[in-house]
Coordinates of C-alpha atoms in Angstrom, one line a residue:
Chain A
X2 CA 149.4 90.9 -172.7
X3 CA 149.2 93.4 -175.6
X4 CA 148.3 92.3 -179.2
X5 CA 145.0 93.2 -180.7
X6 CA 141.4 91.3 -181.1
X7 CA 142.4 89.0 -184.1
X8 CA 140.7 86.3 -185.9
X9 CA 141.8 84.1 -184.2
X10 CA 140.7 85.1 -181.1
X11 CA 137.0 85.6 -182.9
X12 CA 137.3 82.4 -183.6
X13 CA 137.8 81.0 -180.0
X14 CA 134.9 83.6 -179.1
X15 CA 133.0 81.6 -182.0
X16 CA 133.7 77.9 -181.0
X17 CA 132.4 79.4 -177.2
X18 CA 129.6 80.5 -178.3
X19 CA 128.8 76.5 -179.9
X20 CA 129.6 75.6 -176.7
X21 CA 126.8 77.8 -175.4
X22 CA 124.5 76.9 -177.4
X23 CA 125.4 73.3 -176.6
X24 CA 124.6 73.6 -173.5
X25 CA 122.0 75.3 -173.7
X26 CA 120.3 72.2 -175.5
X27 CA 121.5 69.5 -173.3
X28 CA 119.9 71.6 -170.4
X29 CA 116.7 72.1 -172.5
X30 CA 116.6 69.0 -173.0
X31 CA 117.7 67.0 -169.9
X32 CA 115.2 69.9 -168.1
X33 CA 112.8 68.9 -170.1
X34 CA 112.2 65.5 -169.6
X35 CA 113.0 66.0 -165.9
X36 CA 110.6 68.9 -166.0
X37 CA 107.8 67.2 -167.6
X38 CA 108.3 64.0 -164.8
X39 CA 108.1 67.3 -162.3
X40 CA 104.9 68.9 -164.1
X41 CA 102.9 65.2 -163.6
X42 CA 104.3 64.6 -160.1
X43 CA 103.3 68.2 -159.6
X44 CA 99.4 67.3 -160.1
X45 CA 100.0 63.2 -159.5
X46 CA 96.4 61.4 -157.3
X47 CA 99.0 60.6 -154.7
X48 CA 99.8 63.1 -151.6
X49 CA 103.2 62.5 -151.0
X50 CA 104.3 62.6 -154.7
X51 CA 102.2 66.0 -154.6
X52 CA 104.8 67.1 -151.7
X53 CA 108.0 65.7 -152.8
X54 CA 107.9 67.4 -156.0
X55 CA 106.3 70.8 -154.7
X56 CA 109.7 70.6 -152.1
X57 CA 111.9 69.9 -154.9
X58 CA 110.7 73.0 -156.4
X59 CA 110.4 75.3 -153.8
X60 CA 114.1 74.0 -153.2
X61 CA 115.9 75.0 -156.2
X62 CA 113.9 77.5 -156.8
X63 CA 114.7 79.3 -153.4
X64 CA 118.5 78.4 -154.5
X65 CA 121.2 80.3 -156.8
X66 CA 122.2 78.6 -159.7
X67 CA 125.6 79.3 -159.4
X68 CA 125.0 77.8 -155.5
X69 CA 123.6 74.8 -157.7
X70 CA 126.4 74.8 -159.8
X71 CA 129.0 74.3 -157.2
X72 CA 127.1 71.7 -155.6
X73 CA 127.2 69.7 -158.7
X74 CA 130.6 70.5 -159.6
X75 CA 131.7 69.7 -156.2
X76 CA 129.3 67.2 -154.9
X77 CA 129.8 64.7 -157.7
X78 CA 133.7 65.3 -157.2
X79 CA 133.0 64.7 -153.2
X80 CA 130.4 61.1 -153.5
X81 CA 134.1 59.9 -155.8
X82 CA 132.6 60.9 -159.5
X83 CA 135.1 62.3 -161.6
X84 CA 132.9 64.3 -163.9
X85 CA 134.3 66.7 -166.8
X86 CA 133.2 70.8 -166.4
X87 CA 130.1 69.8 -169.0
X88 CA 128.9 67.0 -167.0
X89 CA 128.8 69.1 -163.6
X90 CA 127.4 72.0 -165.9
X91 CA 124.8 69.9 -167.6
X92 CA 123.6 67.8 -164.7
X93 CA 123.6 71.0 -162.1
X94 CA 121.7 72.9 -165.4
X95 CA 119.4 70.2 -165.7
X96 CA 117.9 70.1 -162.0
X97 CA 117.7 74.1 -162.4
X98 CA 115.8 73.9 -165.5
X99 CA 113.5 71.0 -164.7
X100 CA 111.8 73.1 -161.7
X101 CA 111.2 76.2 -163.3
X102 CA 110.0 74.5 -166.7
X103 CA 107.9 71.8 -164.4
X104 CA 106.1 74.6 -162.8
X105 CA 105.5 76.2 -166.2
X106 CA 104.2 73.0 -167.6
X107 CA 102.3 72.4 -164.3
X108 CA 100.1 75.6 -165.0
X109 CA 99.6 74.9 -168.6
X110 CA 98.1 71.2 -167.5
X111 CA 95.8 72.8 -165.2
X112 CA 95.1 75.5 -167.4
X113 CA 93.2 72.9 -170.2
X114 CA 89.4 74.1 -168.9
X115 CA 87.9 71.7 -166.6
X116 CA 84.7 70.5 -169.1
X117 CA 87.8 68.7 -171.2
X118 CA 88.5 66.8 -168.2
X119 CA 85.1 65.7 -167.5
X120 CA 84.1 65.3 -170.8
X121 CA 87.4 62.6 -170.7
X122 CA 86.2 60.9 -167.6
X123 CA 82.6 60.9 -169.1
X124 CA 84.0 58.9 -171.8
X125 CA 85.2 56.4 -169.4
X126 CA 89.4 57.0 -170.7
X127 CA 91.6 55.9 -168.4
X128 CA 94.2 58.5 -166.5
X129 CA 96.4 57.7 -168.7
X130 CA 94.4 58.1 -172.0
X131 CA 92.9 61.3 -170.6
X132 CA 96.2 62.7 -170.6
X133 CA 97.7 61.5 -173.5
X134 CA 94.8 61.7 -175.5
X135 CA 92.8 64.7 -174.1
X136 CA 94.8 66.9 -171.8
X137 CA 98.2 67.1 -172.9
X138 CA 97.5 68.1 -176.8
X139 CA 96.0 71.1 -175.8
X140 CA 98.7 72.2 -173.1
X141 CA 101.2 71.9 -175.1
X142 CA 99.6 74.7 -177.4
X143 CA 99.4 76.6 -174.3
X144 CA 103.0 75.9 -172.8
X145 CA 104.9 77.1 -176.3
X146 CA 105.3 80.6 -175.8
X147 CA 106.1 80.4 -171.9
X148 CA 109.3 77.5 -172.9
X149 CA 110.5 79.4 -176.0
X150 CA 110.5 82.4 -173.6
X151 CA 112.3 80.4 -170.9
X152 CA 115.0 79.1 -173.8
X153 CA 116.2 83.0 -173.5
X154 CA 117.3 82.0 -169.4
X155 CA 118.4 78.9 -170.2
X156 CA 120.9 80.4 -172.6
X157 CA 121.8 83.4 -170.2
X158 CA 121.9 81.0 -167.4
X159 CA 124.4 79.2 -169.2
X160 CA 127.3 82.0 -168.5
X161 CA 127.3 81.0 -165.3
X162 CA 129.0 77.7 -166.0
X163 CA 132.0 79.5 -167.2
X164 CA 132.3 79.8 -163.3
X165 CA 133.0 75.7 -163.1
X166 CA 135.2 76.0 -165.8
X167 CA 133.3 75.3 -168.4
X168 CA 134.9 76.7 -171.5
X169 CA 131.1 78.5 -173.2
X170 CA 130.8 82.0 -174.9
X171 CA 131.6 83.8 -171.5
X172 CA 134.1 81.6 -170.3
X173 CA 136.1 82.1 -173.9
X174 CA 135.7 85.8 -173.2
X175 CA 137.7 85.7 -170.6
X176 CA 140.5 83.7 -171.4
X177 CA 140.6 86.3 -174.8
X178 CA 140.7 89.1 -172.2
X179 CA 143.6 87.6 -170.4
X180 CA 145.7 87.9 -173.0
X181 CA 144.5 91.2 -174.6
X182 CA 143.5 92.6 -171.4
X183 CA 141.0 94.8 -173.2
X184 CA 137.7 93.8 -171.1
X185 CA 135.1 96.6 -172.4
X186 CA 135.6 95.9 -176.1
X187 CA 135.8 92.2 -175.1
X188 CA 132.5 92.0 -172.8
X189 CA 130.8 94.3 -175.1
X190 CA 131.4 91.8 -178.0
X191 CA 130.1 88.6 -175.5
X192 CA 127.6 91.2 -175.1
X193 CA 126.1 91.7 -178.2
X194 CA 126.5 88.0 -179.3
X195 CA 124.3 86.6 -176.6
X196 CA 121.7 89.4 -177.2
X197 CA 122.0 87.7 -181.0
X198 CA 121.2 84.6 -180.1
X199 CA 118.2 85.6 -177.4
X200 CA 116.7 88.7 -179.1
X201 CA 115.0 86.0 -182.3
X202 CA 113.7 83.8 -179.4
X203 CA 112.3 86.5 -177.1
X204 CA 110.3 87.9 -180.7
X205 CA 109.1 85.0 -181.5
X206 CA 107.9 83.6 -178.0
X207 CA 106.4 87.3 -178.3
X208 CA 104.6 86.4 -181.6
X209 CA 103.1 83.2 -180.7
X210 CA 101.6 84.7 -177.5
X211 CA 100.2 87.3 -179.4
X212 CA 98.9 84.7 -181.7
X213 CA 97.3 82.7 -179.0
X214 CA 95.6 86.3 -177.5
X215 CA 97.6 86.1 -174.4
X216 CA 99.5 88.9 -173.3
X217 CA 101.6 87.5 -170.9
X218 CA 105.7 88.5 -171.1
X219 CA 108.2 86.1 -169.8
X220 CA 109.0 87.3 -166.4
X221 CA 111.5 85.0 -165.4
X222 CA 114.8 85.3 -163.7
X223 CA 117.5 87.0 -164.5
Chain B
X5 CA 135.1 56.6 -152.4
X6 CA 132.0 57.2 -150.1
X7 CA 130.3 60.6 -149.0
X8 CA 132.0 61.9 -145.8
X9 CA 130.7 65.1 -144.7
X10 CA 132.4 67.2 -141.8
X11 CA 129.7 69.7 -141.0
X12 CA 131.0 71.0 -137.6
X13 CA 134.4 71.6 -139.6
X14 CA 132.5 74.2 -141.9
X15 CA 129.8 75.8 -139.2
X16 CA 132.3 76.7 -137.0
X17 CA 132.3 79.5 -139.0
X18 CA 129.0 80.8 -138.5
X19 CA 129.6 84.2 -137.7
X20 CA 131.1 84.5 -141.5
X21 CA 127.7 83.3 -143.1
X22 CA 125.5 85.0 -141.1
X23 CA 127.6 88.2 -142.1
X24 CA 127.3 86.8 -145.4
X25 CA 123.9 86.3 -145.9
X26 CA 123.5 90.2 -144.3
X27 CA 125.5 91.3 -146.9
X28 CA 123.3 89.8 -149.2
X29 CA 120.3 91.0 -148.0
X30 CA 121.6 94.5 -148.3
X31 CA 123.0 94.5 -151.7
X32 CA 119.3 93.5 -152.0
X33 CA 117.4 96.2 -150.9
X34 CA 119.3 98.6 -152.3
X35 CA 119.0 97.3 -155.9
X36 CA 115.0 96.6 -154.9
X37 CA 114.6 100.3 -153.9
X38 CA 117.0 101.5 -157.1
X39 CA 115.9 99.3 -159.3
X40 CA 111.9 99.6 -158.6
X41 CA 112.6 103.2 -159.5
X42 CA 114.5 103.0 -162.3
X43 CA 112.0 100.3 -164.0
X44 CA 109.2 102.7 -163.2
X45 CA 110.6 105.7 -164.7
X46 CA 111.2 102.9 -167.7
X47 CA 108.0 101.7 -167.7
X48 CA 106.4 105.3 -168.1
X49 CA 108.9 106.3 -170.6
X50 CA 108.1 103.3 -172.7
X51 CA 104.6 104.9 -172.9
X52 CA 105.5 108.3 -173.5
X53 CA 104.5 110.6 -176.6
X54 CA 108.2 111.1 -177.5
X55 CA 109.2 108.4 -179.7
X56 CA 112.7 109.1 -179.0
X57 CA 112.5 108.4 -175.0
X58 CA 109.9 105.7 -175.7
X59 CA 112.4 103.9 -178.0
X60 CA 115.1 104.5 -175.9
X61 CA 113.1 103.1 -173.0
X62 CA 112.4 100.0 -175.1
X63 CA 116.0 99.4 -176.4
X64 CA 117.4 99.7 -172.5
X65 CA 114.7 97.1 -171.6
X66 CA 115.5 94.6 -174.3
X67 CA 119.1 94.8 -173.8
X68 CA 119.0 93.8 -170.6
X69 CA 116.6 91.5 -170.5
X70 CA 118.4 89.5 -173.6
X71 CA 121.8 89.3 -172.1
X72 CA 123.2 87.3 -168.9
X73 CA 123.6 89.1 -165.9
X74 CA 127.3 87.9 -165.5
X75 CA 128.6 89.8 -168.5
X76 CA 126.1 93.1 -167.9
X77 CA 128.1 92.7 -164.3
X78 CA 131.5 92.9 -165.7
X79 CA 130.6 95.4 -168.7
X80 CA 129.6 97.9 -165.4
X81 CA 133.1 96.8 -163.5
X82 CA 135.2 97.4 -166.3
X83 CA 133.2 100.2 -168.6
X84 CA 133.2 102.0 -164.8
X85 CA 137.3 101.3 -164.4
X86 CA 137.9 102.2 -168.1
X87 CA 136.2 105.8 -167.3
X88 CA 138.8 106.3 -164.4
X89 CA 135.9 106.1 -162.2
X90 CA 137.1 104.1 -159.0
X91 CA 134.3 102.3 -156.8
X92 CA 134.0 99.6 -154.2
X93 CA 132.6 96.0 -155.6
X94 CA 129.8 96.7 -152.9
X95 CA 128.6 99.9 -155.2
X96 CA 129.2 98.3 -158.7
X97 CA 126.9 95.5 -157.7
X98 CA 124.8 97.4 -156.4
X99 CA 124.5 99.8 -159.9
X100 CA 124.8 96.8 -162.0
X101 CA 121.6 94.9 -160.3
X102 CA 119.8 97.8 -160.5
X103 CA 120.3 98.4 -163.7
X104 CA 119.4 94.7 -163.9
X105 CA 116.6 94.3 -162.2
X106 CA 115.3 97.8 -163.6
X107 CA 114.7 96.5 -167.2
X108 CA 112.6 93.2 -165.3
X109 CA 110.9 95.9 -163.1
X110 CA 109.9 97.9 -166.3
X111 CA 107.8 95.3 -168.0
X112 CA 105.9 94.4 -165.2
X113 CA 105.2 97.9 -164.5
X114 CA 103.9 98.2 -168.4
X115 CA 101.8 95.4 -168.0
X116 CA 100.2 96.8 -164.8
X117 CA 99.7 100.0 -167.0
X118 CA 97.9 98.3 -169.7
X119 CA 95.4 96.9 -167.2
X120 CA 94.1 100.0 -165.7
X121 CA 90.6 100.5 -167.8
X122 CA 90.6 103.4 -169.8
X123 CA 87.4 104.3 -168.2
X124 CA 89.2 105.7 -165.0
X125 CA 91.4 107.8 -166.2
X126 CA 88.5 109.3 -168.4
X127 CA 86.4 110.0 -165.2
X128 CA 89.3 110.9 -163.2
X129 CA 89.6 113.5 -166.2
X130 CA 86.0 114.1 -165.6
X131 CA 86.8 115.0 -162.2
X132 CA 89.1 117.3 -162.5
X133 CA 92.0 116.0 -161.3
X134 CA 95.4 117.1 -162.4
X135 CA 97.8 115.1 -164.5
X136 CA 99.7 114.2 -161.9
X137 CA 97.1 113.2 -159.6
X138 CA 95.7 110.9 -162.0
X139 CA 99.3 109.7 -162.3
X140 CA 99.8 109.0 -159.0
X141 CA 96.4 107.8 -157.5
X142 CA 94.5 106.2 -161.1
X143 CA 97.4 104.7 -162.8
X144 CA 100.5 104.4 -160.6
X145 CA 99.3 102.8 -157.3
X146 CA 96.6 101.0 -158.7
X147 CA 99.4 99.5 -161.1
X148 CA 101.7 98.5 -158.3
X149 CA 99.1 96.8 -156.4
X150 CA 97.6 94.3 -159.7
X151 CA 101.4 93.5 -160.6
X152 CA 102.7 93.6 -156.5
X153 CA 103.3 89.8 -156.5
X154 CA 104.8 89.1 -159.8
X155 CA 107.1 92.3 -158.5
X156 CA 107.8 90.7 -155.2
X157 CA 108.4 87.2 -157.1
X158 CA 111.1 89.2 -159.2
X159 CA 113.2 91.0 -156.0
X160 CA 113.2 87.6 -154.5
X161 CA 114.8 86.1 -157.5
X162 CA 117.1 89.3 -157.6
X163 CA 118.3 88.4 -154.2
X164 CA 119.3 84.6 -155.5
X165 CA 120.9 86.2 -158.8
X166 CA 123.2 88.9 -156.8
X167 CA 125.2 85.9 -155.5
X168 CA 126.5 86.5 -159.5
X169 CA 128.2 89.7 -158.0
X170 CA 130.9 87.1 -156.1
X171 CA 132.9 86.9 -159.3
X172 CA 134.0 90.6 -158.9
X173 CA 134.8 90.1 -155.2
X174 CA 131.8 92.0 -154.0
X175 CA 131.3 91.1 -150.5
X176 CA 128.1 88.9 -150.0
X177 CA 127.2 85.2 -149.1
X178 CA 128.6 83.6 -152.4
X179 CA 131.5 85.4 -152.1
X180 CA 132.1 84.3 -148.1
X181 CA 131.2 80.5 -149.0
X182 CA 133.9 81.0 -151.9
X183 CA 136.7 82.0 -149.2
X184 CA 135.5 79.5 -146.5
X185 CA 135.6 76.7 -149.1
X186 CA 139.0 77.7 -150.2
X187 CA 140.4 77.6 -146.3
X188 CA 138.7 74.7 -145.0
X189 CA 138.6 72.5 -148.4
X190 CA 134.9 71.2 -147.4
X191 CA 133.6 72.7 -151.0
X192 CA 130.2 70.3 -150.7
X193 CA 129.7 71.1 -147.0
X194 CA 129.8 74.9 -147.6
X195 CA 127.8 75.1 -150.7
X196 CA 125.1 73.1 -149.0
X197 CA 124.7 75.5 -145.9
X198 CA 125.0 78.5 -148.3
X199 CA 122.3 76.9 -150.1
X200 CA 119.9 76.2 -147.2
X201 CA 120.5 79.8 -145.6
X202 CA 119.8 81.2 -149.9
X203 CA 116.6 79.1 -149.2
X204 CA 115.4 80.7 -145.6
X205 CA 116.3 84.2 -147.2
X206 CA 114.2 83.6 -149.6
X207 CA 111.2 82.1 -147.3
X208 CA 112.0 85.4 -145.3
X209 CA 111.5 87.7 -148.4
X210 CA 108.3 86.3 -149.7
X211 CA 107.1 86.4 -146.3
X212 CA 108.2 89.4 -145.4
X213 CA 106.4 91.3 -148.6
X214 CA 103.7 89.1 -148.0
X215 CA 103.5 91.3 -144.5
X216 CA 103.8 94.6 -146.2
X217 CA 101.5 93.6 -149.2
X218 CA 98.9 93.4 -146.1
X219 CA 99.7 96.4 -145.0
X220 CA 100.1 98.5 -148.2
X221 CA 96.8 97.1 -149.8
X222 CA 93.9 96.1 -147.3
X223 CA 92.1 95.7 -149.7
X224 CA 93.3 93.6 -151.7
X225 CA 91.9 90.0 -151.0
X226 CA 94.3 87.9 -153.2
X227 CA 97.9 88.6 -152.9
X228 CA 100.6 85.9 -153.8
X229 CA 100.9 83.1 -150.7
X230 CA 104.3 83.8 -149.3
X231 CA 105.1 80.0 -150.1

């Protein structure tokens, strides 16, 4: 105890914050391509894929992440996988993040106006094409404002892992604070640098809905 | 190694969870209640004439909404101990969702705002009706009914993100799972009944303002499924 905020210890603060952002792209990421798999399944010709995935969803999204969290960290430990803090973090991060951003996506396929998916059919394109082809370039306009908006959770969500022991911006804060024991000053400055790195994306997921001539906010969870 | 799961080891302490997840619900409703107030009073004073509140409004709104819950959770804890102010975990997550859930509350409110037509509050004006009547009856309640399920949507994920509030010891089902884990060192077991009984609270909430979304507006045809 004692001492006061050095550079040092902005430093360590610094390196969490990497760490943060980090993670925040291997969940983007890793969600992502789960997500999209979700998204498909979500719509899929076939029933039961319909069902799995709408379960899988209402699962996790009717879960805490930090519940999700443990279960990662401890589940993997429990089936004999001896996973570092990132590993649990990413891999619980990742199922969290691929049901939110499937059901994002899911809406953004089904929002591409029906005449574009005659009009494919009418062209005789297969399911496939039709999708690649037809479908998906114009959802993907439509789905960039709602995922940059959802980037802001991903990288809020990501204090959480400091609960596994995952050394990230939070997790940094408080190992600084155990030593200084000055925890306002300290969470203030956590504070401020995560509302640095989500204010820019929250602005510009603004712009680019206003640019589309959608007003819809990102109204996801906390 | 294989998977071996004791269940009966873990639910023999049902009584905890059940407290738990009662706890939960509580901590809850009271931020719902607070914080559907406090995002209100946000959302008008985001609209106001006075570019001072309006801004302030704004700033309190972005603030929140751009930082993790976690470290708004601890800023209350501490800012609240710093000030000499002494107060159970139970009331500081409490204020600290509420502030929380408040600045979520606040846009969807604005957004209900910006869809009532002009048009009504100019014949309401043409009716004579007071300010405050055309507050209340043109723009507030018609408000809460267009935006009631993306509000509902919100408290239920409010109820999911208060098991945050374990990590300063504030009694609620996290926090229990935490303890029983630590006694009965059958972490997997615990987390996946706290996880099932997270998911049936959450079936009971959409459900249950799926109920009073019936009763509040008859007349509203669509309302969000409860699924």
């Amino acid at each position: 105890m004692g001492g006061h905020l050095n550079i040092n210890h902005l430093m360590f603060l610094g390196q969490g914050a990497l760490w943060t952002i980090g993670l925040s792209l291997v969940a983007l990421i890793g969600g992502g391509i789960v997500g999209f798999v979700i998204a498909l399944a979500r719509i899929s010709p076939l029933k039961s894929v319909r069902i799995a995935s709408a379960v899988y969803v209402q699962l996790i999204q009717g879960t805490p992440l930090l519940v999700i969290l443990f279960l990662g960290y401890f589940g993997l430990a429990a089936i004999g996988l001896k996973v570092s803090p990132l590993a649990a973090a990413g891999a619980s991060l990742t199922l969290y993040v691929a049901a939110y951003l499937g059901e994002i996506w899911r809406g953004c396929i089904q929002s591409v106006p029906k005449p574009q998916w005659e009009a494919a059919e009418g062209l005789a394109l297969s399911r496939t094409q039709r999708m690649t082809k037809v479908i998906l370039p114009q959802a993907i306009r439509i789905a960039t404002p709602p995922t940059v908006g959802f980037m802001v959770q991903i990288i809020k969500n990501t204090s959480l892992a400091s609960v596994v022991g995952f050394v990230e911006l939070m997790r940094s804060g408080q190992i600084v604070n155990n030593s200084l024991f000055e925890p306002f000053a300290i969470y203030a400055i956590i504070a401020v640098t995560y509302f640095a790195m989500c204010y820019p994306l929250s602005l510009f997921s603004q712009r680019l809905e206003q640019r589309m001539g959608r007003g819809r906010s990102n109204l996801a969870p906390a | 190694m294989s998977l071996q799961l004791d269940f009966p080891a873990v639910l023999e302490r049902w009584p905890s969870f059940v407290a738990g997840a009662v706890l939960t619900l509580e901590l809850a409703a009271f931020a719902t209640v607070l914080g559907a107030l406090l995002g209100t009073l946000a959302a008008v004073g985001r609209g106001a004439h006075n570019a001072l509140i309006a801004g302030a409004c704004k700033a309190y709104v972005e603030t929140i909404r751009n930082t993790p819950l976690l470290v708004q959770i601890f800023l209350v804890y501490f800012g609240l101990a710093s000030l000499g102010l002494k107060f159970s975990a139970f009331t500081v997550a409490v204020a600290a969702l509420t502030i929380n859930v408040g600045a979520y509350t606040a846009e969807i409110m604005r957004a209900g705002f910006e869809a009532i037509p002009r048009g009504q509050i100019e014949a309401a004006e043409g009716l004579a009706l007071s300010r405050l009547q055309i507050y209340w009856h043109i723009i507030l309640l018609p408000a809460i009914e267009k935006v009631y399920p993306a509000l509902t949507s919100q408290f239920v994920l409010l109820m999911l993100a208060s098991s945050v509030c374990s990590q300063i010891s504030a009694e609620e089902l996290t926090a229990v799972a935490n303890y029983i884990q630590s006694d009965t060192y059958r972490a997997f077991e615990t987390y996946i009944i706290v996880a099932v009984l997270y998911v049936i609270l959450s079936l009971v909430m959409r459900a249950g303002f799926w109920g009073l979304g019936l009763v509040l507006f008859p007349r509203r045809r669509r309302l969000g499924t409860p699924l």
